[in-house]
Short mmCIF file of C-alpha atoms and ligand atoms in Angstrom, two decimals:
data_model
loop_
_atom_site.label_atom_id
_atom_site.label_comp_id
_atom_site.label_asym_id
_atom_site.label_seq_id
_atom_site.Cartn_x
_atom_site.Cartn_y
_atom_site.Cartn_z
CA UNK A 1 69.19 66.60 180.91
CA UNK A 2 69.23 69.04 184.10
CA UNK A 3 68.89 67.13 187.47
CA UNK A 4 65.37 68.92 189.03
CA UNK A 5 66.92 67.91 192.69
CA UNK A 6 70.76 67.32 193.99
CA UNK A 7 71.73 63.66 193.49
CA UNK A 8 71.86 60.79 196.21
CA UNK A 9 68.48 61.52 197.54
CA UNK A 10 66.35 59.18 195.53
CA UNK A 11 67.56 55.95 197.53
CA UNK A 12 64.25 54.64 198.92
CA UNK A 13 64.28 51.13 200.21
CA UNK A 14 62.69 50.49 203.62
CA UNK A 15 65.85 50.12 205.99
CA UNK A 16 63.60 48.02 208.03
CA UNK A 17 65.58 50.08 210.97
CA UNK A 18 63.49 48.78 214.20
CA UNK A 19 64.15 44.96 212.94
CA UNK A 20 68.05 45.02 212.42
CA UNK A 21 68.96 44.65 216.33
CA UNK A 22 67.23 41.00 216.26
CA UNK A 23 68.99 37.94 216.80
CA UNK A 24 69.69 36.07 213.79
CA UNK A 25 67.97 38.73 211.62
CA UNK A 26 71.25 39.78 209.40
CA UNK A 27 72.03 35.89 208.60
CA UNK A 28 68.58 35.10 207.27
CA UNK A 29 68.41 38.35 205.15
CA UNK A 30 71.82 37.55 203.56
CA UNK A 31 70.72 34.18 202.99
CA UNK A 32 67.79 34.78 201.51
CA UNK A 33 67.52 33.60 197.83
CA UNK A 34 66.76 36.95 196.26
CA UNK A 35 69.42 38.71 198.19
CA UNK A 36 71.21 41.15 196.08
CA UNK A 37 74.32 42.85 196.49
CA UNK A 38 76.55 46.05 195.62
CA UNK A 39 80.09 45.41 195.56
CA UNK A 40 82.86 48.20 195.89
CA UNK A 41 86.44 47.19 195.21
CA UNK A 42 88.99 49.80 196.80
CA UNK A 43 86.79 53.04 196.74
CA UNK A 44 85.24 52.28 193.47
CA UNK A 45 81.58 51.05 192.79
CA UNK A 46 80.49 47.97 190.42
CA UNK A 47 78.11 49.20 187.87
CA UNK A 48 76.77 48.99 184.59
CA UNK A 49 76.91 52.37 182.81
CA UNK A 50 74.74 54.07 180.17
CA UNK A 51 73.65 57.44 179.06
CA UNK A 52 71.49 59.64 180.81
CA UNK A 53 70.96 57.81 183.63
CA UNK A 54 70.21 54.47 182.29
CA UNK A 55 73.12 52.22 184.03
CA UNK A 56 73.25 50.82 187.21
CA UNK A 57 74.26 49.31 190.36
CA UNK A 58 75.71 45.80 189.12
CA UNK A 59 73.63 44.13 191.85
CA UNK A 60 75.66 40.43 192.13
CA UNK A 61 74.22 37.42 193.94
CA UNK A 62 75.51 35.96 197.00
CA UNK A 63 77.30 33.18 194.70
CA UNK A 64 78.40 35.67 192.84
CA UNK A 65 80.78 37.78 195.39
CA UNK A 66 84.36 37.98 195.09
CA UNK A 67 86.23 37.40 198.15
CA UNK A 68 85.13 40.15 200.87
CA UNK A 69 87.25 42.09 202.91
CA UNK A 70 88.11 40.73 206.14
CA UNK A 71 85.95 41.67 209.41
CA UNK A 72 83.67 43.55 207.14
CA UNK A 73 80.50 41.38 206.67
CA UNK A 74 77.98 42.66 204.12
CA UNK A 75 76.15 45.93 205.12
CA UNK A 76 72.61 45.91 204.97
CA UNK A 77 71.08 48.64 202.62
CA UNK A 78 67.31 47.53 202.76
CA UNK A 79 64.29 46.03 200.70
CA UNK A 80 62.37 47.20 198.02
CA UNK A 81 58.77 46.62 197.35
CA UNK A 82 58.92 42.71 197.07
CA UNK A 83 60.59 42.02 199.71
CA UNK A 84 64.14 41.74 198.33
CA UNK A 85 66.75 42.80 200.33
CA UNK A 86 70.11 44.61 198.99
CA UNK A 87 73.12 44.82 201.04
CA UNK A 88 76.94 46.47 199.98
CA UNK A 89 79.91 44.19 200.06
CA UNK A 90 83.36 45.92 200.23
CA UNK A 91 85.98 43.19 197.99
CA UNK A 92 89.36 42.32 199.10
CA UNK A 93 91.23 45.84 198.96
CA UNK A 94 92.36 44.61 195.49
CA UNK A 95 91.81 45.82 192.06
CA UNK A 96 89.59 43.08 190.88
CA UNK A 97 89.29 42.18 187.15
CA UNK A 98 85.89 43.69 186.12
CA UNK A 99 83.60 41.76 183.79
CA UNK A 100 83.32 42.69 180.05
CA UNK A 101 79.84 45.33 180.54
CA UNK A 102 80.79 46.89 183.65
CA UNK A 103 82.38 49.29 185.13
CA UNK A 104 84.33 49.97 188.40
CA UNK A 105 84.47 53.86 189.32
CA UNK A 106 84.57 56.35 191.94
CA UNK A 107 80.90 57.61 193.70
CA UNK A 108 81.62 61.00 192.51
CA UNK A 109 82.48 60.46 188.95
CA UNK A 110 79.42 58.36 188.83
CA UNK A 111 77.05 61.44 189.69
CA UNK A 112 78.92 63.57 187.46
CA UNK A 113 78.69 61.42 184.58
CA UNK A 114 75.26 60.85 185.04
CA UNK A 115 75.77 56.97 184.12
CA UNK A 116 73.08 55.14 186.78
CA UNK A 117 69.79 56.28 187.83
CA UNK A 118 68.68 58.32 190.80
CA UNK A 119 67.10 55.59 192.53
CA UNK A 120 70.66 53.34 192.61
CA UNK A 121 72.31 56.64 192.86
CA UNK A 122 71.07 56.92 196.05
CA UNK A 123 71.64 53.20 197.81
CA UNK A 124 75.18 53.90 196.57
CA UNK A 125 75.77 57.27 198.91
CA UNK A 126 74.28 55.51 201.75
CA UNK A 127 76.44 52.01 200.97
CA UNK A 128 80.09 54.24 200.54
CA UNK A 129 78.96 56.20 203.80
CA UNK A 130 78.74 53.56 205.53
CA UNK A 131 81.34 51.09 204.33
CA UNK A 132 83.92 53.92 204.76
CA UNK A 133 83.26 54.03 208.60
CA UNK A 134 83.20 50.37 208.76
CA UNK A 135 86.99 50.38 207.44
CA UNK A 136 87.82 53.50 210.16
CA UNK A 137 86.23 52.10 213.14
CA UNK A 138 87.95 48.96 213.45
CA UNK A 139 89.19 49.60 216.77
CA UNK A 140 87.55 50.92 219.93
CA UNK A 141 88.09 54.64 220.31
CA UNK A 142 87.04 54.06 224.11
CA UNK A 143 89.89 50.99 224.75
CA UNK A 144 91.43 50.31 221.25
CA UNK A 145 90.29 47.22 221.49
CA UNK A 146 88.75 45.70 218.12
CA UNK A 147 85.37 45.88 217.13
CA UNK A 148 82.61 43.64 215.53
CA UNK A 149 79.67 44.68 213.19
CA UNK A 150 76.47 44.22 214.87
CA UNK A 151 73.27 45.10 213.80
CA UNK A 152 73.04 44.58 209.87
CA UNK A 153 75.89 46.71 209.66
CA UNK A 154 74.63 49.44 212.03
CA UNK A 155 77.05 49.77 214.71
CA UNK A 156 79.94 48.19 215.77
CA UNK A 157 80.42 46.59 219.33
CA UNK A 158 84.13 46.50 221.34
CA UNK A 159 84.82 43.02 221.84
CA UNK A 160 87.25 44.21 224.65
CA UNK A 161 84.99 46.82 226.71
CA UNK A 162 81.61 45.99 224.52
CA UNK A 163 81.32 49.49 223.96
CA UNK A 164 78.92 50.52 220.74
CA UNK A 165 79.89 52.79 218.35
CA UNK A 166 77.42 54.04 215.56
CA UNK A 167 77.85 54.96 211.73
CA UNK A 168 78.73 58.84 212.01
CA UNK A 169 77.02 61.52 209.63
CA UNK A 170 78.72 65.05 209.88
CA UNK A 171 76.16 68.09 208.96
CA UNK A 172 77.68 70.69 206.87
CA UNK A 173 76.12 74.51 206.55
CA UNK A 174 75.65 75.34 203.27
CA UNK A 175 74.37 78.59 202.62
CA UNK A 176 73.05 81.01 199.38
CA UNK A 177 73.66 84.50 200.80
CA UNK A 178 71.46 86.95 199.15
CA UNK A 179 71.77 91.38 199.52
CA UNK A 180 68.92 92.67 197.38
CA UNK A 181 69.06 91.41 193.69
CA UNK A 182 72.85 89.95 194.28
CA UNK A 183 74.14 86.65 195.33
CA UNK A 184 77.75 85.95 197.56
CA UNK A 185 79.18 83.57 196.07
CA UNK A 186 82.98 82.25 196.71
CA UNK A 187 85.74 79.96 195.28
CA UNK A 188 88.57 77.65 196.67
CA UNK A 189 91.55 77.46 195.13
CA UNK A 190 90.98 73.58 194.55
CA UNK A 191 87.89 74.48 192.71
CA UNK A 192 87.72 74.33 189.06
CA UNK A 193 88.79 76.82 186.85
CA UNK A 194 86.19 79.98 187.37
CA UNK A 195 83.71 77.95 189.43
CA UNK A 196 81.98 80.04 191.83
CA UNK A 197 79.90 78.30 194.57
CA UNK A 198 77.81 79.19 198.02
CA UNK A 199 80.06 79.06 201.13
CA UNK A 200 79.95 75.99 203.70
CA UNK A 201 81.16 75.00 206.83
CA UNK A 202 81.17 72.29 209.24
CA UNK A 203 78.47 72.56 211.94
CA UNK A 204 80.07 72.34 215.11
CA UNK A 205 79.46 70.86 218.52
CA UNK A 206 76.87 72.89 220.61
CA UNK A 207 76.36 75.06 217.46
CA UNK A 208 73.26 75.19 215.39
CA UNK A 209 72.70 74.69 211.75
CA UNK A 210 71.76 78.58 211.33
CA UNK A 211 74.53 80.33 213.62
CA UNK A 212 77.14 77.62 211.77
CA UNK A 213 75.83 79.14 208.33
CA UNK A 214 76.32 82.48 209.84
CA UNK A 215 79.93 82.07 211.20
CA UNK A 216 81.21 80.46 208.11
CA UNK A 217 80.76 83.03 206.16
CA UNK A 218 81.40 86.53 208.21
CA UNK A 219 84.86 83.77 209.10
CA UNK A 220 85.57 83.21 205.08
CA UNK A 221 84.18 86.59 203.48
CA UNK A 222 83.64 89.17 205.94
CA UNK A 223 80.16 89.22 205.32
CA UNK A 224 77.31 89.57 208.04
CA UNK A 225 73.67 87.28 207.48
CA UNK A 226 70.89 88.35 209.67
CA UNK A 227 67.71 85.90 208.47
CA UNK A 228 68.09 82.85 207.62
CA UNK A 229 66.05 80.16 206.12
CA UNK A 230 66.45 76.19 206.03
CA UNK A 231 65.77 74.69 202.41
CA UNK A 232 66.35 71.19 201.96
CA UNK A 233 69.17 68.80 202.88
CA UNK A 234 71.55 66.33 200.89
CA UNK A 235 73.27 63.36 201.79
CA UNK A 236 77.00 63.94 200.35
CA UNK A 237 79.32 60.47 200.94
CA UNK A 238 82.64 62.20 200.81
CA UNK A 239 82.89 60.22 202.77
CA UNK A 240 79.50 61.02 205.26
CA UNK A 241 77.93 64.66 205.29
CA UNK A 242 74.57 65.87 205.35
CA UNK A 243 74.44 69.15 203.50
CA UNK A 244 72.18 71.39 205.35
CA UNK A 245 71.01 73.95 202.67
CA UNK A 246 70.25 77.75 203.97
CA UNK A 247 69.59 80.95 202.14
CA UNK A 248 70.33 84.06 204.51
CA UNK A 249 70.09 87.70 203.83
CA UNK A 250 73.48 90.02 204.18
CA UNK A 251 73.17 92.44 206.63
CA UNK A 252 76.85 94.39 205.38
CA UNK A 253 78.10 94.36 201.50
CA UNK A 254 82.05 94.88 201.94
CA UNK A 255 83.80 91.49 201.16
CA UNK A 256 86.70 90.40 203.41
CA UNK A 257 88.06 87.10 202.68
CA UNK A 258 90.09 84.39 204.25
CA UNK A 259 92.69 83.74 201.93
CA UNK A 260 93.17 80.70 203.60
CA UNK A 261 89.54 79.63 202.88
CA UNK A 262 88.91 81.37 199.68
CA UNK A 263 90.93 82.64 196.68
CA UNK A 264 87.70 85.46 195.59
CA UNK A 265 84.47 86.29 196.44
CA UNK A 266 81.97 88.31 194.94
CA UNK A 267 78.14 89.67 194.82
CA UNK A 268 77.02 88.97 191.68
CA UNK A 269 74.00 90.40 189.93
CA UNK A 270 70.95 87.26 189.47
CA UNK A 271 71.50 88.13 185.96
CA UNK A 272 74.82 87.37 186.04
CA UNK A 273 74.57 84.08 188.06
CA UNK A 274 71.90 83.46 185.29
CA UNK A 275 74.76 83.72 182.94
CA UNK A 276 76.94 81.27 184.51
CA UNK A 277 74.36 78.60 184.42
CA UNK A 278 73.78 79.31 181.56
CA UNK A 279 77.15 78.72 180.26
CA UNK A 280 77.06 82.03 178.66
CA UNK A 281 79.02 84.39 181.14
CA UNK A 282 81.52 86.50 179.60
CA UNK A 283 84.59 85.88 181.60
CA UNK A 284 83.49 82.30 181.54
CA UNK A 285 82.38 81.87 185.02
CA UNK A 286 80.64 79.07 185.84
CA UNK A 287 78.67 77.60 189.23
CA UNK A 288 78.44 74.02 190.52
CA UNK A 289 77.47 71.06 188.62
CA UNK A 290 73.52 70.25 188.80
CA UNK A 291 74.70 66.78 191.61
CA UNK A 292 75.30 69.31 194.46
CA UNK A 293 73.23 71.17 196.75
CA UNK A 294 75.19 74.39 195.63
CA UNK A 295 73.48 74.60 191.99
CA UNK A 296 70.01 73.79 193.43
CA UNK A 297 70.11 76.23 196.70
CA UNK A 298 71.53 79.11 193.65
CA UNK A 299 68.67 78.31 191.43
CA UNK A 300 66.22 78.18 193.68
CA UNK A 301 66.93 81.88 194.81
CA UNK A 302 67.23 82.60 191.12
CA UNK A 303 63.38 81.12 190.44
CA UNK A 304 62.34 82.72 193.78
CA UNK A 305 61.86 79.34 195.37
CA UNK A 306 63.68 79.50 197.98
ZN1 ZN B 401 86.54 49.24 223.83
#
């Protein structure tokens, strides 16, 4: 079944964000009876798996954690409706023995698979985001000194110059470039095998979303974008974006890429990029799978959505 929206968006406990500075607050969550926990081991996520969406987050309970991975406690994720709160545990960085049932896989193969629903989908993004910079912000980038979690799992705190560092999201222009009926679209040479997606590009400092979009692509194709129009965003844990998605309107048509960036780009005809979602294109083009922001941006220009 087609995903209607890109995936890790549906995670929607309350993060509780204004409590999670309080003294004391972190201990009594974790030791609260109901307390329920996601556990990765290496970079690969506990879960239950079934078709179509059906699996899950194996959520264990505190009695039931395997040994943790030193000087990173338990990140808080938040609570759902009754009050329960879920947190993300990363194990001992060994390859634990995984009960008979479940499952221990990589975040992206997850998504593509489709084997756990939106809703768990999403707690998982924000848990990998944020365990990942827990394990690459050990040490002080002020002093080198180490750090300490603080805050639920919110920041981390120098224990030599008790400077605070906070989790890290990088925004990422992504952008559907449209020139009448036709659609820019671009490949990488590490993409698969005639996959053609909308360009991106790291935002960068003192730049904004729009003139990032902009740059990107006159830098990878050549190719100048007057208007341009935010759509919706995407959180994308590999290993902490937020996918900014843009459609802009070419103001030139001739392609020059940046073979360094691109292997081919091309204006295709709507009716063409209809084609390759369709799985129907004659040369066997194809565009993004339905998780990223890529298909939904392309579709939504397609439907005249955007
Ligand atoms: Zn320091």
């Amino acid at each position: 079944m087609a995903r209607i929206q890109p995936a890790f968006m549906d995670g929607n406990l309350d993060r509780l964000s204004g409590h999670r500075n309080e003294t004391g607050w972190h201990e009594n969550k974790l030791n609260a009876q109901t307390s329920q926990f996601a556990v990765f081991t290496a970079d690969k996520l506990i879960v239950h798996a079934g078709p179509a969406g059906s699996g899950g987050v194996k959520w264990h309970a505190y009695s039931q954690l395997p040994r943790l991975m030193d000087g990173v406690d338990p990140v808080f994720l938040g609570v759902d409706t009754e009050n329960t709160p879920y947190f993300v545990a990363q194990a001992e960085n060994l390859e634990l023995p995984v009960p008979e049932g479940l499952i221990a896989l990589d975040l992206r193969s997850i998504a593509l698979q489709g084997l756990i629903n939106d809703q768990d989908l999403g707690l998982a993004a924000q848990a990998r985001a944020l365990l990942h910079w827990h394990a690459r912000h050990r040490f002080c980038s002020n002093c080198g000194g180490g750090t300490i979690a603080g805050d639920a799992g919110y920041k981390r705190v120098c224990e030599n110059c008790s400077g605070e560092h906070f989790p890290r999201t990088d925004p990422v222009a992504i952008i559907a470039i449209v020139k009448g009926d036709k659609m820019l679209l671009g490949r990488s040479a590490r993409f698969g095998t005639g996959m053609y997606s909308t360009l991106a590009g790291f935002v960068e400092p003192g730049e904004t979303a729009e003139d990032a979009a902009r740059r990107e692509v006159f830098e990878e194709s050549g190719i100048r974008v007057g208007n341009v129009r935010y759509v919706l965003s995407q959180p994308w844990p590999f290993p902490a974006n937020l996918m900014l998605g843009m459609v802009g309107e070419a103001t030139s048509e001739d392609i020059t890429i940046d073979p360094d960036e691109l292997e081919d780009a091309r204006w295709f005809s709507f009716d063409e990029v209809r084609s390759m979602a369709l799985g129907t294109h004659p040369e066997g083009l194809s565009m993004p799978p339905d998780i990223s922001i890529a298909h939904h941006l392309i579709k939504r220009v397609l439907d005249g959505k955007s």
